[in-house]
Tab-separated table of C-alpha atoms in Angstrom:
chain	number	residue	atom	x	y	z
A	1	MET	CA	-0.024	-0.330	-0.434
A	2	SER	CA	2.649	2.405	0.764
A	3	ASP	CA	4.215	2.539	-2.952
A	4	LEU	CA	0.672	3.458	-4.461
A	5	PRO	CA	0.942	7.332	-5.602
A	6	HIS	CA	0.032	9.511	-3.070
A	7	GLU	CA	-1.913	12.794	-3.763
A	8	ASN	CA	-2.649	14.396	-1.100
A	9	ASP	CA	-1.425	17.022	-0.678
A	10	GLN	CA	-3.670	19.629	-2.750
A	11	PRO	CA	-2.420	23.635	-3.662
A	12	ASP	CA	-3.242	26.374	-2.047
A	13	PRO	CA	-5.301	28.036	-4.966
A	14	LEU	CA	-4.228	31.804	-3.937
A	15	ASP	CA	-1.168	30.736	-4.411
A	16	ALA	CA	-2.267	29.684	-8.026
A	17	PHE	CA	-3.899	32.655	-8.449
A	18	GLU	CA	-0.760	34.805	-7.833
A	19	GLU	CA	1.312	32.238	-9.488
A	20	LEU	CA	-0.266	32.432	-12.807
A	21	VAL	CA	-0.962	37.117	-11.665
A	22	ALA	CA	3.459	36.781	-11.376
A	23	GLU	CA	3.577	35.104	-14.779
A	24	GLU	CA	1.981	37.537	-16.775
A	25	THR	CA	5.017	40.462	-16.389
A	26	ASP	CA	4.369	40.786	-19.702
A	27	ARG	CA	0.696	41.954	-19.752
A	28	ASP	CA	-1.561	45.048	-18.712
A	29	PRO	CA	-1.551	44.846	-14.686
A	30	ASP	CA	-5.802	44.454	-14.513
A	31	LEU	CA	-6.572	42.416	-17.641
A	32	ALA	CA	-2.872	39.800	-16.168
A	33	VAL	CA	-5.365	39.774	-13.269
A	34	ILE	CA	-8.945	38.954	-14.988
A	35	GLU	CA	-7.112	36.682	-17.279
A	36	ALA	CA	-5.156	34.751	-14.074
A	37	GLY	CA	-8.407	34.729	-12.213
A	38	SER	CA	-10.516	32.704	-15.055
A	39	ARG	CA	-7.681	30.181	-15.450
A	40	THR	CA	-7.194	29.283	-11.950
A	41	LEU	CA	-11.537	29.172	-11.765
A	42	ARG	CA	-11.620	26.331	-14.769
A	43	THR	CA	-8.108	24.671	-12.401
A	44	GLN	CA	-10.673	24.175	-9.517
A	45	GLY	CA	-14.469	23.249	-11.510
A	46	GLY	CA	-14.923	19.370	-12.375
A	47	PRO	CA	-16.938	17.923	-10.415
A	48	PRO	CA	-17.330	17.292	-6.606
A	49	GLU	CA	-16.436	16.623	-4.409
A	50	ALA	CA	-17.814	12.957	-3.079
A	51	ASP	CA	-19.091	13.464	0.670
A	52	VAL	CA	-17.261	10.321	2.196
A	53	PRO	CA	-15.824	10.770	5.703
A	54	ALA	CA	-12.901	9.492	6.904
A	55	ARG	CA	-12.853	7.726	10.798
A	56	PRO	CA	-13.030	10.285	12.292
A	57	ALA	CA	-10.253	11.741	13.980
A	58	ASP	CA	-10.841	11.994	17.647
A	59	PRO	CA	-9.580	8.813	19.000
A	60	GLU	CA	-11.970	8.430	21.650
A	61	VAL	CA	-14.898	8.629	19.008
A	62	ASP	CA	-13.604	6.256	16.751
A	63	ARG	CA	-13.000	4.040	20.013
A	64	ALA	CA	-17.432	4.459	20.626
A	65	LEU	CA	-18.409	4.498	16.656
A	66	ARG	CA	-15.889	-0.109	16.195
A	67	GLU	CA	-17.435	-0.359	19.639
A	68	VAL	CA	-21.117	0.755	17.980
A	69	GLU	CA	-20.227	-1.476	14.269
A	70	THR	CA	-19.060	-3.742	16.442
A	71	GLU	CA	-22.938	-4.267	17.919
A	72	LEU	CA	-24.529	-4.689	15.029
A	73	ALA	CA	-22.332	-7.102	13.170
A	74	THR	CA	-23.124	-9.587	15.905
A	75	ARG	CA	-27.262	-9.018	14.149
A	76	TRP	CA	-27.762	-10.713	11.134
A	77	GLY	CA	-26.053	-8.922	7.802
A	78	GLU	CA	-27.616	-7.707	4.589
A	79	THR	CA	-27.619	-10.923	3.729
A	80	LYS	CA	-29.829	-13.071	5.422
A	81	LEU	CA	-32.937	-12.401	4.858
A	82	GLU	CA	-36.428	-13.578	6.847
A	83	PRO	CA	-38.979	-11.983	5.029
A	84	SER	CA	-40.803	-9.951	7.179
A	85	VAL	CA	-41.619	-6.286	8.252
A	86	ALA	CA	-43.034	-7.593	12.076
A	87	ARG	CA	-39.818	-6.714	14.036
A	88	ILE	CA	-39.053	-3.559	12.656
A	89	ALA	CA	-42.359	-2.255	12.197
A	90	ALA	CA	-42.527	-3.461	16.264
A	91	LEU	CA	-39.068	-2.016	16.948
A	92	MET	CA	-41.496	1.788	15.461
A	93	ASP	CA	-43.983	1.157	17.349
A	94	VAL	CA	-41.726	1.455	20.691
A	95	LEU	CA	-39.985	4.711	19.175
A	96	GLY	CA	-44.026	6.293	18.798
A	97	GLU	CA	-43.093	6.166	15.467
A	98	PRO	CA	-40.542	8.350	13.393
A	99	GLN	CA	-41.275	7.731	9.932
A	100	ARG	CA	-44.891	9.571	10.233
A	101	ALA	CA	-43.465	13.287	11.932
A	102	TYR	CA	-42.624	13.133	7.737
A	103	PRO	CA	-43.419	12.744	3.805
A	104	SER	CA	-41.196	10.589	2.063
A	105	ILE	CA	-40.125	9.986	-1.613
A	106	HIS	CA	-39.535	5.577	-1.446
A	107	ILE	CA	-36.493	4.228	-4.548
A	108	THR	CA	-36.860	0.549	-5.174
A	109	GLY	CA	-35.077	-0.675	-8.306
A	110	THR	CA	-32.532	-3.185	-9.104
A	111	ASN	CA	-29.160	-0.454	-10.559
A	112	GLY	CA	-29.108	3.530	-9.675
A	113	LYS	CA	-30.741	3.430	-6.728
A	114	THR	CA	-28.709	5.796	-4.581
A	115	SER	CA	-27.760	8.223	-7.525
A	116	THR	CA	-30.513	9.155	-8.355
A	117	ALA	CA	-31.770	9.313	-4.187
A	118	ARG	CA	-28.832	11.502	-3.598
A	119	MET	CA	-29.852	13.603	-6.982
A	120	ILE	CA	-33.708	13.633	-5.656
A	121	GLU	CA	-31.948	14.702	-2.381
A	122	ALA	CA	-29.899	17.572	-4.117
A	123	LEU	CA	-33.413	19.263	-5.580
A	124	LEU	CA	-34.892	20.099	-2.290
A	125	ASN	CA	-31.994	21.150	-0.605
A	126	ALA	CA	-32.095	23.517	-3.432
A	127	PHE	CA	-35.255	23.930	-3.038
A	128	GLU	CA	-34.557	24.981	0.430
A	129	LEU	CA	-35.908	21.438	2.229
A	130	ARG	CA	-34.395	20.224	4.834
A	131	THR	CA	-33.419	16.808	3.730
A	132	GLY	CA	-33.186	13.230	4.903
A	133	ARG	CA	-31.236	11.067	2.715
A	134	TYR	CA	-31.153	6.844	3.300
A	135	THR	CA	-29.021	5.279	0.704
A	136	SER	CA	-27.137	1.155	1.296
A	137	PRO	CA	-24.915	-0.357	0.831
A	138	HIS	CA	-22.017	2.348	1.998
A	139	VAL	CA	-18.637	2.830	0.277
A	140	GLN	CA	-16.148	3.994	2.691
A	141	SER	CA	-18.255	4.190	6.664
A	142	ILE	CA	-21.154	3.021	7.380
A	143	THR	CA	-22.218	6.851	8.671
A	144	GLU	CA	-22.838	7.653	5.134
A	145	ARG	CA	-26.273	5.649	5.318
A	146	ILE	CA	-28.044	8.692	6.779
A	147	SER	CA	-27.837	12.438	5.506
A	148	LEU	CA	-28.881	14.713	6.621
A	149	ASP	CA	-28.109	18.249	4.474
A	150	GLY	CA	-26.292	16.187	1.996
A	151	ALA	CA	-24.180	15.941	4.161
A	152	PRO	CA	-23.949	12.650	6.195
A	153	ILE	CA	-24.062	12.598	9.706
A	154	SER	CA	-21.000	13.050	12.614
A	155	ALA	CA	-20.180	10.354	13.568
A	156	GLU	CA	-21.116	11.694	16.385
A	157	ARG	CA	-24.616	11.580	15.683
A	158	PHE	CA	-24.717	8.127	14.603
A	159	ILE	CA	-23.132	7.248	18.202
A	160	GLU	CA	-25.606	8.930	19.833
A	161	THR	CA	-29.048	7.835	18.021
A	162	TYR	CA	-28.058	4.125	17.939
A	163	ASN	CA	-27.473	4.765	21.764
A	164	ASP	CA	-31.088	6.602	22.059
A	165	ILE	CA	-32.804	3.821	20.719
A	166	LYS	CA	-30.913	0.292	21.506
A	167	PRO	CA	-32.727	0.163	25.026
A	168	TYR	CA	-36.152	-0.402	22.430
A	169	VAL	CA	-34.016	-2.565	20.495
A	170	GLU	CA	-33.513	-5.113	23.080
A	171	MET	CA	-36.472	-4.618	24.025
A	172	VAL	CA	-37.698	-5.532	20.744
A	173	ASP	CA	-34.918	-8.352	19.915
A	174	GLY	CA	-36.327	-9.973	23.275
A	175	GLN	CA	-40.192	-10.198	21.212
A	176	GLN	CA	-39.240	-10.915	18.518
A	177	GLU	CA	-38.673	-15.156	17.572
A	178	TYR	CA	-35.346	-13.427	15.216
A	179	ARG	CA	-33.559	-10.921	17.199
A	180	LEU	CA	-33.814	-7.403	14.562
A	181	SER	CA	-31.215	-7.423	11.741
A	182	PHE	CA	-28.084	-5.396	11.261
A	183	PHE	CA	-30.409	-3.053	8.982
A	184	GLU	CA	-33.360	-3.876	10.620
A	185	VAL	CA	-31.472	-1.548	12.792
A	186	LEU	CA	-30.017	0.715	11.444
A	187	THR	CA	-33.441	1.532	9.027
A	188	GLY	CA	-35.020	2.601	13.188
A	189	MET	CA	-32.112	5.280	13.779
A	190	ALA	CA	-32.197	6.754	10.119
A	191	TYR	CA	-36.018	7.017	10.688
A	192	ALA	CA	-35.048	7.993	14.643
A	193	ALA	CA	-32.832	11.171	13.056
A	194	PHE	CA	-34.782	11.980	10.741
A	195	ALA	CA	-36.967	12.633	13.189
A	196	ASP	CA	-35.232	14.199	15.586
A	197	ALA	CA	-33.610	16.933	12.891
A	198	PRO	CA	-36.456	17.904	12.733
A	199	VAL	CA	-36.913	16.647	8.393
A	200	ASP	CA	-39.023	18.126	5.796
A	201	VAL	CA	-38.595	15.054	3.397
A	202	ALA	CA	-36.524	12.155	3.291
A	203	VAL	CA	-35.399	10.256	0.768
A	204	VAL	CA	-35.636	6.082	1.547
A	205	GLU	CA	-33.646	3.971	-0.359
A	206	VAL	CA	-34.950	0.822	-0.609
A	207	GLY	CA	-32.188	-2.631	0.818
A	208	MET	CA	-34.082	-5.324	-1.510
A	209	GLY	CA	-36.779	-5.153	-2.799
A	210	GLY	CA	-39.273	-3.781	-1.784
A	211	SER	CA	-43.245	-5.635	-0.074
A	212	TRP	CA	-41.000	-6.360	3.053
A	213	ASP	CA	-37.937	-4.597	3.050
A	214	ALA	CA	-36.615	-2.144	6.590
A	215	THR	CA	-38.156	0.303	4.281
A	216	ASN	CA	-41.027	-0.481	3.317
A	217	VAL	CA	-43.087	1.568	7.413
A	218	ILE	CA	-42.754	3.976	5.635
A	219	ASP	CA	-45.887	5.096	3.242
A	220	GLY	CA	-43.721	7.345	0.658
A	221	ASP	CA	-45.322	11.073	-0.909
A	222	VAL	CA	-43.976	9.367	-3.415
A	223	ALA	CA	-42.355	5.558	-5.227
A	224	VAL	CA	-39.221	6.020	-7.674
A	225	VAL	CA	-39.145	2.712	-9.031
A	226	THR	CA	-35.126	2.112	-11.034
A	227	PRO	CA	-34.939	0.369	-14.357
A	228	ILE	CA	-35.160	-3.353	-13.639
A	229	ASP	CA	-33.030	-6.741	-14.536
A	230	LEU	CA	-32.102	-9.658	-12.633
A	231	ASP	CA	-29.968	-9.651	-9.656
A	232	HIS	CA	-31.472	-10.614	-6.292
A	233	THR	CA	-32.637	-13.729	-8.139
A	234	ASP	CA	-32.532	-16.284	-5.565
A	235	ARG	CA	-34.621	-13.909	-2.556
A	236	LEU	CA	-36.051	-11.436	-5.359
A	237	GLY	CA	-36.945	-14.374	-8.508
A	238	GLY	CA	-35.980	-15.477	-11.331
A	239	THR	CA	-37.586	-12.593	-14.139
A	240	PRO	CA	-38.321	-8.921	-14.443
A	241	ALA	CA	-42.118	-9.583	-13.645
A	242	GLU	CA	-41.401	-12.359	-9.807
A	243	ILE	CA	-38.576	-9.417	-9.084
A	244	ALA	CA	-41.534	-6.066	-10.242
A	245	THR	CA	-43.672	-7.700	-8.593
A	246	GLU	CA	-41.274	-7.497	-5.160
A	247	LYS	CA	-40.917	-3.948	-5.405
A	248	SER	CA	-44.118	-3.308	-6.259
A	249	GLY	CA	-44.958	-3.338	-2.295
A	250	ILE	CA	-43.278	0.425	-2.007
A	251	ILE	CA	-46.539	2.057	-4.316
A	252	LYS	CA	-48.992	3.360	-1.527
A	253	GLN	CA	-53.377	3.928	-1.788
A	254	ASP	CA	-53.026	6.763	-3.936
A	255	ALA	CA	-48.804	8.387	-4.235
A	256	THR	CA	-47.327	9.008	-7.023
A	257	VAL	CA	-45.109	6.403	-9.173
A	258	ILE	CA	-42.281	7.456	-10.874
A	259	LEU	CA	-41.218	4.825	-13.389
A	260	ALA	CA	-37.942	4.268	-15.427
A	261	GLN	CA	-37.574	2.746	-18.425
A	262	GLN	CA	-39.140	-0.684	-17.589
A	263	PRO	CA	-38.494	-4.660	-19.301
A	264	VAL	CA	-42.560	-4.367	-20.226
A	265	ASP	CA	-43.095	-7.727	-18.080
A	266	ALA	CA	-41.364	-5.598	-15.130
A	267	ALA	CA	-43.616	-2.282	-16.341
A	268	GLN	CA	-46.940	-4.315	-16.366
A	269	VAL	CA	-46.461	-5.698	-12.314
A	270	LEU	CA	-45.839	-2.316	-11.749
A	271	LEU	CA	-48.724	-0.832	-13.674
A	272	LYS	CA	-51.238	-3.026	-12.513
A	273	LYS	CA	-49.746	-2.559	-8.349
A	274	ALA	CA	-51.246	0.876	-9.290
A	275	VAL	CA	-54.342	0.652	-10.570
A	276	GLU	CA	-54.832	-1.638	-7.199
A	277	VAL	CA	-54.352	1.337	-5.056
A	278	ASP	CA	-54.788	4.184	-6.578
A	279	ALA	CA	-51.781	5.526	-7.511
A	280	THR	CA	-50.658	8.580	-10.587
A	281	VAL	CA	-47.913	7.000	-12.914
A	282	ALA	CA	-45.481	9.605	-14.547
A	283	ARG	CA	-43.883	6.663	-17.100
A	284	GLU	CA	-40.182	7.341	-18.572
A	285	GLY	CA	-40.212	9.000	-22.668
A	286	LEU	CA	-44.275	9.886	-21.957
A	287	GLU	CA	-44.807	11.947	-19.219
A	288	PHE	CA	-41.143	13.017	-18.825
A	289	GLY	CA	-38.178	11.292	-20.409
A	290	VAL	CA	-33.594	12.895	-21.431
A	291	VAL	CA	-34.964	15.608	-24.281
A	292	ALA	CA	-30.874	15.740	-25.443
A	293	ARG	CA	-27.779	14.915	-24.439
A	294	GLN	CA	-23.637	15.948	-25.126
A	295	VAL	CA	-20.878	14.715	-23.825
A	296	ALA	CA	-19.538	17.593	-21.552
A	297	VAL	CA	-15.492	18.335	-19.798
A	298	GLY	CA	-15.936	15.727	-16.363
A	299	GLY	CA	-19.968	15.424	-17.419
A	300	GLN	CA	-22.726	15.715	-19.772
A	301	LEU	CA	-25.078	19.088	-20.928
A	302	LEU	CA	-28.957	18.308	-21.069
A	303	THR	CA	-32.148	18.732	-21.477
A	304	LEU	CA	-34.415	16.956	-19.631
A	305	ARG	CA	-38.549	16.586	-20.170
A	306	GLY	CA	-39.845	16.662	-16.496
A	307	LEU	CA	-43.985	16.936	-15.712
A	308	GLY	CA	-43.825	20.833	-16.158
A	309	GLY	CA	-42.013	21.148	-19.559
A	310	GLU	CA	-38.628	21.273	-20.480
A	311	TYR	CA	-35.264	22.133	-18.417
A	312	PRO	CA	-32.338	23.116	-20.771
A	313	GLU	CA	-28.756	23.463	-20.197
A	314	VAL	CA	-28.303	21.234	-17.739
A	315	TYR	CA	-24.649	21.063	-16.339
A	316	LEU	CA	-24.221	17.017	-14.431
A	317	PRO	CA	-21.270	16.370	-12.885
A	318	LEU	CA	-21.103	12.598	-14.220
A	319	HIS	CA	-21.255	10.177	-16.775
A	320	GLY	CA	-22.788	7.679	-18.783
A	321	ALA	CA	-26.382	7.682	-20.013
A	322	HIS	CA	-27.492	5.707	-17.462
A	323	GLN	CA	-27.040	8.578	-15.090
A	324	ALA	CA	-28.774	10.442	-17.619
A	325	HIS	CA	-31.544	8.777	-16.673
A	326	ASN	CA	-31.631	9.115	-13.092
A	327	ALA	CA	-31.538	13.118	-13.889
A	328	ALA	CA	-34.886	12.420	-15.560
A	329	VAL	CA	-36.776	10.121	-13.307
A	330	ALA	CA	-35.341	12.600	-10.376
A	331	LEU	CA	-36.460	15.783	-11.366
A	332	ALA	CA	-39.813	14.051	-12.518
A	333	ALA	CA	-39.867	12.339	-8.216
A	334	VAL	CA	-39.599	15.703	-7.315
A	335	GLU	CA	-41.926	17.528	-9.201
A	336	ALA	CA	-44.983	15.461	-7.943
A	337	PHE	CA	-43.551	15.894	-4.420
A	338	PHE	CA	-44.654	19.561	-5.041
A	339	GLY	CA	-47.664	19.228	-7.765
A	340	VAL	CA	-46.433	19.639	-10.768
A	341	GLY	CA	-48.461	17.864	-13.539
A	342	ALA	CA	-51.194	17.625	-10.237
A	343	GLN	CA	-51.683	20.822	-8.621
A	344	ARG	CA	-50.273	23.532	-10.762
A	345	SER	CA	-49.403	23.091	-14.576
A	346	GLU	CA	-45.851	25.579	-14.112
A	347	PRO	CA	-42.196	23.607	-13.751
A	348	LEU	CA	-39.668	24.064	-10.769
A	349	ASP	CA	-37.456	27.198	-11.564
A	350	VAL	CA	-35.260	26.528	-14.229
A	351	ASP	CA	-32.339	28.118	-12.669
A	352	THR	CA	-32.594	26.201	-8.725
A	353	VAL	CA	-32.838	22.758	-11.028
A	354	ARG	CA	-29.360	23.390	-12.932
A	355	LYS	CA	-27.760	24.901	-9.407
A	356	ALA	CA	-28.931	21.641	-7.702
A	357	PHE	CA	-27.668	19.468	-10.378
A	358	ALA	CA	-24.252	20.321	-11.023
A	359	ALA	CA	-23.361	20.216	-7.432
A	360	VAL	CA	-23.921	16.577	-6.946
A	361	SER	CA	-21.943	14.128	-6.216
A	362	SER	CA	-22.486	10.447	-6.871
A	363	PRO	CA	-19.155	8.181	-4.780
A	364	GLY	CA	-18.228	5.103	-6.551
A	365	ARG	CA	-20.289	5.454	-9.884
A	366	LEU	CA	-17.967	6.637	-12.479
A	367	GLU	CA	-15.905	8.299	-9.601
A	368	VAL	CA	-11.746	9.788	-11.120
A	369	VAL	CA	-9.864	9.629	-8.165
A	370	ARG	CA	-6.054	9.541	-10.406
A	371	ARG	CA	-4.551	11.026	-12.545
A	372	SER	CA	-1.707	9.985	-14.472
A	373	PRO	CA	-3.028	6.835	-15.013
A	374	THR	CA	-6.358	7.664	-14.993
A	375	ILE	CA	-8.076	5.767	-11.891
A	376	VAL	CA	-12.010	5.369	-12.169
A	377	LEU	CA	-13.320	3.787	-9.671
A	378	ASP	CA	-17.580	2.438	-10.801
A	379	ALA	CA	-19.434	-0.209	-7.754
A	380	ALA	CA	-21.301	-2.436	-10.398
A	381	HIS	CA	-21.646	-5.385	-9.403
A	382	ASN	CA	-24.753	-7.482	-11.950
A	383	PRO	CA	-23.757	-7.481	-15.987
A	384	ALA	CA	-26.804	-5.202	-16.172
A	385	GLY	CA	-24.722	-2.067	-14.493
A	386	ALA	CA	-21.572	-3.283	-16.146
A	387	GLU	CA	-22.874	-2.948	-19.670
A	388	ALA	CA	-24.095	1.121	-18.642
A	389	ALA	CA	-20.742	1.420	-16.848
A	390	ALA	CA	-18.914	0.084	-19.759
A	391	GLU	CA	-20.936	1.919	-22.652
A	392	ALA	CA	-20.359	5.402	-19.829
A	393	VAL	CA	-16.463	4.170	-20.795
A	394	ARG	CA	-16.540	4.481	-24.796
A	395	GLU	CA	-18.432	7.332	-24.410
A	396	ALA	CA	-16.509	9.546	-22.236
A	397	PHE	CA	-12.967	8.201	-21.211
A	398	ASP	CA	-10.028	7.752	-24.785
A	399	PHE	CA	-9.041	4.870	-23.355
A	400	THR	CA	-6.101	3.345	-26.059
A	401	ARG	CA	-5.386	0.626	-23.363
A	402	LEU	CA	-7.409	0.386	-20.593
A	403	ILE	CA	-7.301	-2.473	-17.457
A	404	GLY	CA	-9.639	-3.711	-14.939
A	405	VAL	CA	-9.064	-5.051	-11.614
A	406	VAL	CA	-12.564	-7.172	-10.477
A	407	GLY	CA	-13.304	-8.133	-6.800
A	408	ALA	CA	-16.943	-9.155	-7.350
A	409	SER	CA	-19.586	-11.328	-4.951
A	410	GLY	CA	-19.782	-14.547	-4.670
A	411	ASP	CA	-23.783	-15.194	-5.208
A	412	LYS	CA	-24.091	-12.291	-7.955
A	413	ASN	CA	-23.582	-13.169	-12.276
A	414	VAL	CA	-19.931	-12.782	-11.686
A	415	ARG	CA	-19.029	-13.948	-15.326
A	416	GLY	CA	-22.268	-12.001	-17.032
A	417	LEU	CA	-20.612	-9.155	-15.215
A	418	LEU	CA	-17.235	-10.061	-16.724
A	419	GLU	CA	-18.774	-10.797	-20.497
A	420	ALA	CA	-19.791	-6.749	-20.421
A	421	PHE	CA	-16.209	-5.673	-18.998
A	422	GLU	CA	-14.405	-7.911	-21.963
A	423	PRO	CA	-14.813	-5.285	-25.009
A	424	ILE	CA	-13.452	-2.825	-23.002
A	425	PHE	CA	-11.030	-4.316	-20.828
A	426	THR	CA	-7.388	-4.746	-22.907
A	427	GLU	CA	-6.777	-6.987	-19.796
A	428	VAL	CA	-8.558	-7.609	-16.596
A	429	VAL	CA	-5.769	-8.149	-12.704
A	430	VAL	CA	-8.720	-10.210	-10.501
A	431	THR	CA	-8.330	-10.026	-6.891
A	432	GLN	CA	-10.839	-9.627	-3.754
A	433	ASN	CA	-12.078	-6.976	-1.059
A	434	SER	CA	-11.679	-8.525	2.727
A	435	SER	CA	-15.735	-9.150	2.467
A	436	HIS	CA	-16.757	-12.631	3.504
A	437	ARG	CA	-19.383	-12.380	0.759
A	438	ALA	CA	-15.954	-11.477	-1.614
A	439	MET	CA	-15.513	-14.197	-4.328
A	440	ASP	CA	-12.351	-16.682	-4.094
A	441	ALA	CA	-10.009	-14.599	-6.686
A	442	ASP	CA	-8.483	-17.704	-8.014
A	443	GLU	CA	-13.018	-18.937	-8.859
A	444	LEU	CA	-13.373	-15.420	-9.907
A	445	ALA	CA	-9.626	-16.454	-11.922
A	446	ALA	CA	-10.810	-19.606	-13.569
A	447	ILE	CA	-14.024	-17.741	-14.881
A	448	ALA	CA	-11.937	-15.019	-16.060
A	449	VAL	CA	-9.975	-16.939	-17.898
A	450	GLU	CA	-12.648	-18.321	-20.165
A	451	VAL	CA	-14.270	-15.231	-20.480
A	452	PHE	CA	-10.958	-13.177	-21.600
A	453	GLY	CA	-8.726	-15.252	-22.134
A	454	ASP	CA	-5.409	-17.023	-20.093
A	455	GLU	CA	-3.254	-13.792	-21.406
A	456	ARG	CA	-5.335	-11.352	-20.505
A	457	VAL	CA	-5.738	-12.061	-17.084
A	458	GLN	CA	-3.943	-11.839	-13.929
A	459	VAL	CA	-4.527	-12.619	-11.291
A	460	GLU	CA	-3.565	-10.916	-7.505
A	461	PRO	CA	-5.518	-12.116	-4.657
A	462	ARG	CA	-4.383	-9.054	-2.397
A	463	LEU	CA	-6.280	-5.843	-2.923
A	464	PRO	CA	-3.366	-3.262	-2.803
A	465	ASP	CA	-1.130	-5.267	-4.667
A	466	ALA	CA	-4.147	-5.541	-7.438
A	467	LEU	CA	-4.076	-2.019	-8.066
A	468	GLU	CA	0.444	-1.488	-8.507
A	469	ALA	CA	-0.277	-4.911	-11.047
A	470	GLY	CA	-2.874	-2.740	-12.623
A	471	ILE	CA	-1.604	1.112	-12.616
A	472	THR	CA	1.458	-1.180	-12.907
A	473	LEU	CA	0.397	-2.981	-17.061
A	474	ALA	CA	-1.818	0.945	-17.676
A	475	GLU	CA	1.552	2.375	-18.259
A	476	GLU	CA	3.292	-0.275	-19.905
A	477	GLU	CA	2.184	1.906	-23.195
A	478	GLY	CA	4.051	5.290	-21.692
A	479	GLU	CA	3.081	8.284	-19.515
A	480	PHE	CA	1.381	10.454	-21.934
A	481	ALA	CA	-0.300	6.593	-23.986
A	482	GLY	CA	-4.036	6.742	-22.491
A	483	GLY	CA	-3.744	4.068	-19.948
A	484	GLY	CA	-6.073	3.867	-16.990
A	485	VAL	CA	-7.238	1.949	-14.553
A	486	LEU	CA	-11.419	0.598	-13.695
A	487	VAL	CA	-11.999	-0.115	-10.623
A	488	THR	CA	-14.896	-2.795	-10.862
A	489	GLY	CA	-17.459	-5.709	-9.196
A	490	SER	CA	-18.649	-4.380	-5.650
A	491	VAL	CA	-19.048	-2.388	-3.681
A	492	ILE	CA	-17.225	-3.229	-0.924
A	493	THR	CA	-13.696	-3.659	-3.621
A	494	VAL	CA	-14.996	0.462	-4.810
A	495	GLY	CA	-15.393	1.177	-0.953
A	496	GLU	CA	-11.289	-0.756	-0.431
A	497	ALA	CA	-9.918	0.033	-3.627
A	498	ARG	CA	-10.855	3.950	-2.290
A	499	LEU	CA	-8.912	4.237	1.347
A	500	LEU	CA	-5.568	2.625	-0.485
A	501	LEU	CA	-5.895	5.642	-3.034
A	502	GLY	CA	-5.709	7.619	-0.056
A	503	LYS	CA	-9.949	9.136	-0.494
A	504	GLY	CA	-10.533	9.196	2.669
């Protein structure tokens, strides 16, 4: 790890400004200052910094947070499920139903949930509403999962919230056949923290599925369904329709449903559920959508059609057509929350919408964390996500040589994921993360050899070694040859790589 390149020491923008002024000695002083200022601003431009918190600097706070993490780790993990909301409902009851204290926007789907949630949050914040956002899994810090006003809650507040609800958690544990799970406790913490803040609106991403997901004790005023594809088939079903049946459980009586583009059989299931509960439906491609998009520096420039009209010249500092579609879904969800298209016909203020989207970040989603060579992180973990990421890489980056560093979970369609990346990877370094769910590197290598051929696969079981190998391979054609590294396969792999590369 010590041999990895570091970029922790960033230059002071003011120092850069003075240096640029000093260079302009042969020009009019006023013009020199103006030109230097423009150049400095351009240097500072680009995507906003991702808000991924580091470990607490205070040793006592860090120790207390680790104690909470250790206690949570004794509970069922997120992959062990007993399909019921009985336990979380019991916890909400003894806590005084905190999830009823604010309206909510509830998000399900297979891919794009977290990015869409972050965009919705940014829009609501821009319109001066206080937000609570609950998403999963986290990239690096468990505190990322619960955000207030667009930022993860502090470690101190996370610890305080856990300690506040702990007696009630233990009370429910004693009354139920099974103890509350890791995810159920975190969900309870989020809902309690939002009520305590208090927030104006909660933006809540399901953990898995919908009907029996722990988050589904809320009645979302707006239900959002991002694209449905095959994932978690052992728990949710083997077809898009079966998966949609479970996910449709978040659609509540008289809600507004925002549907991203869906497979036909999934769309039929979702529309049928909406009819049953008298929900209003807005469909991407019909009531809203992406009108135009073009690649821009650090992202893309969009024209979006919302429920209330068109929003031109919207800059989104994220790459890929899939993120443009996520933006359209997010915009429609916020319009629906404000009653656009129902109680009011005029669109949202376009300048506020532009400001919100320009400030969006989504850590670990085609996130550039290093240059020379360029290192990109993407949390794609299923074939659909990998296909979207691969297409975005082709569009947004001009790599002449791209090395994949892949560490995947054993319960995923790893072959499908590798096949999606095969056309864009010159070579692939297979590895494994520290999770107990990680696929063994040698097992992953065997599949990779079948997809890529033996000569294009390298095995490095330790992630630090895999990153070193990927960087070395990317640099083989020289410093300015357009080599890059894409780290992918799992949110956990991306989070651990992010730490190794000095982010957080």
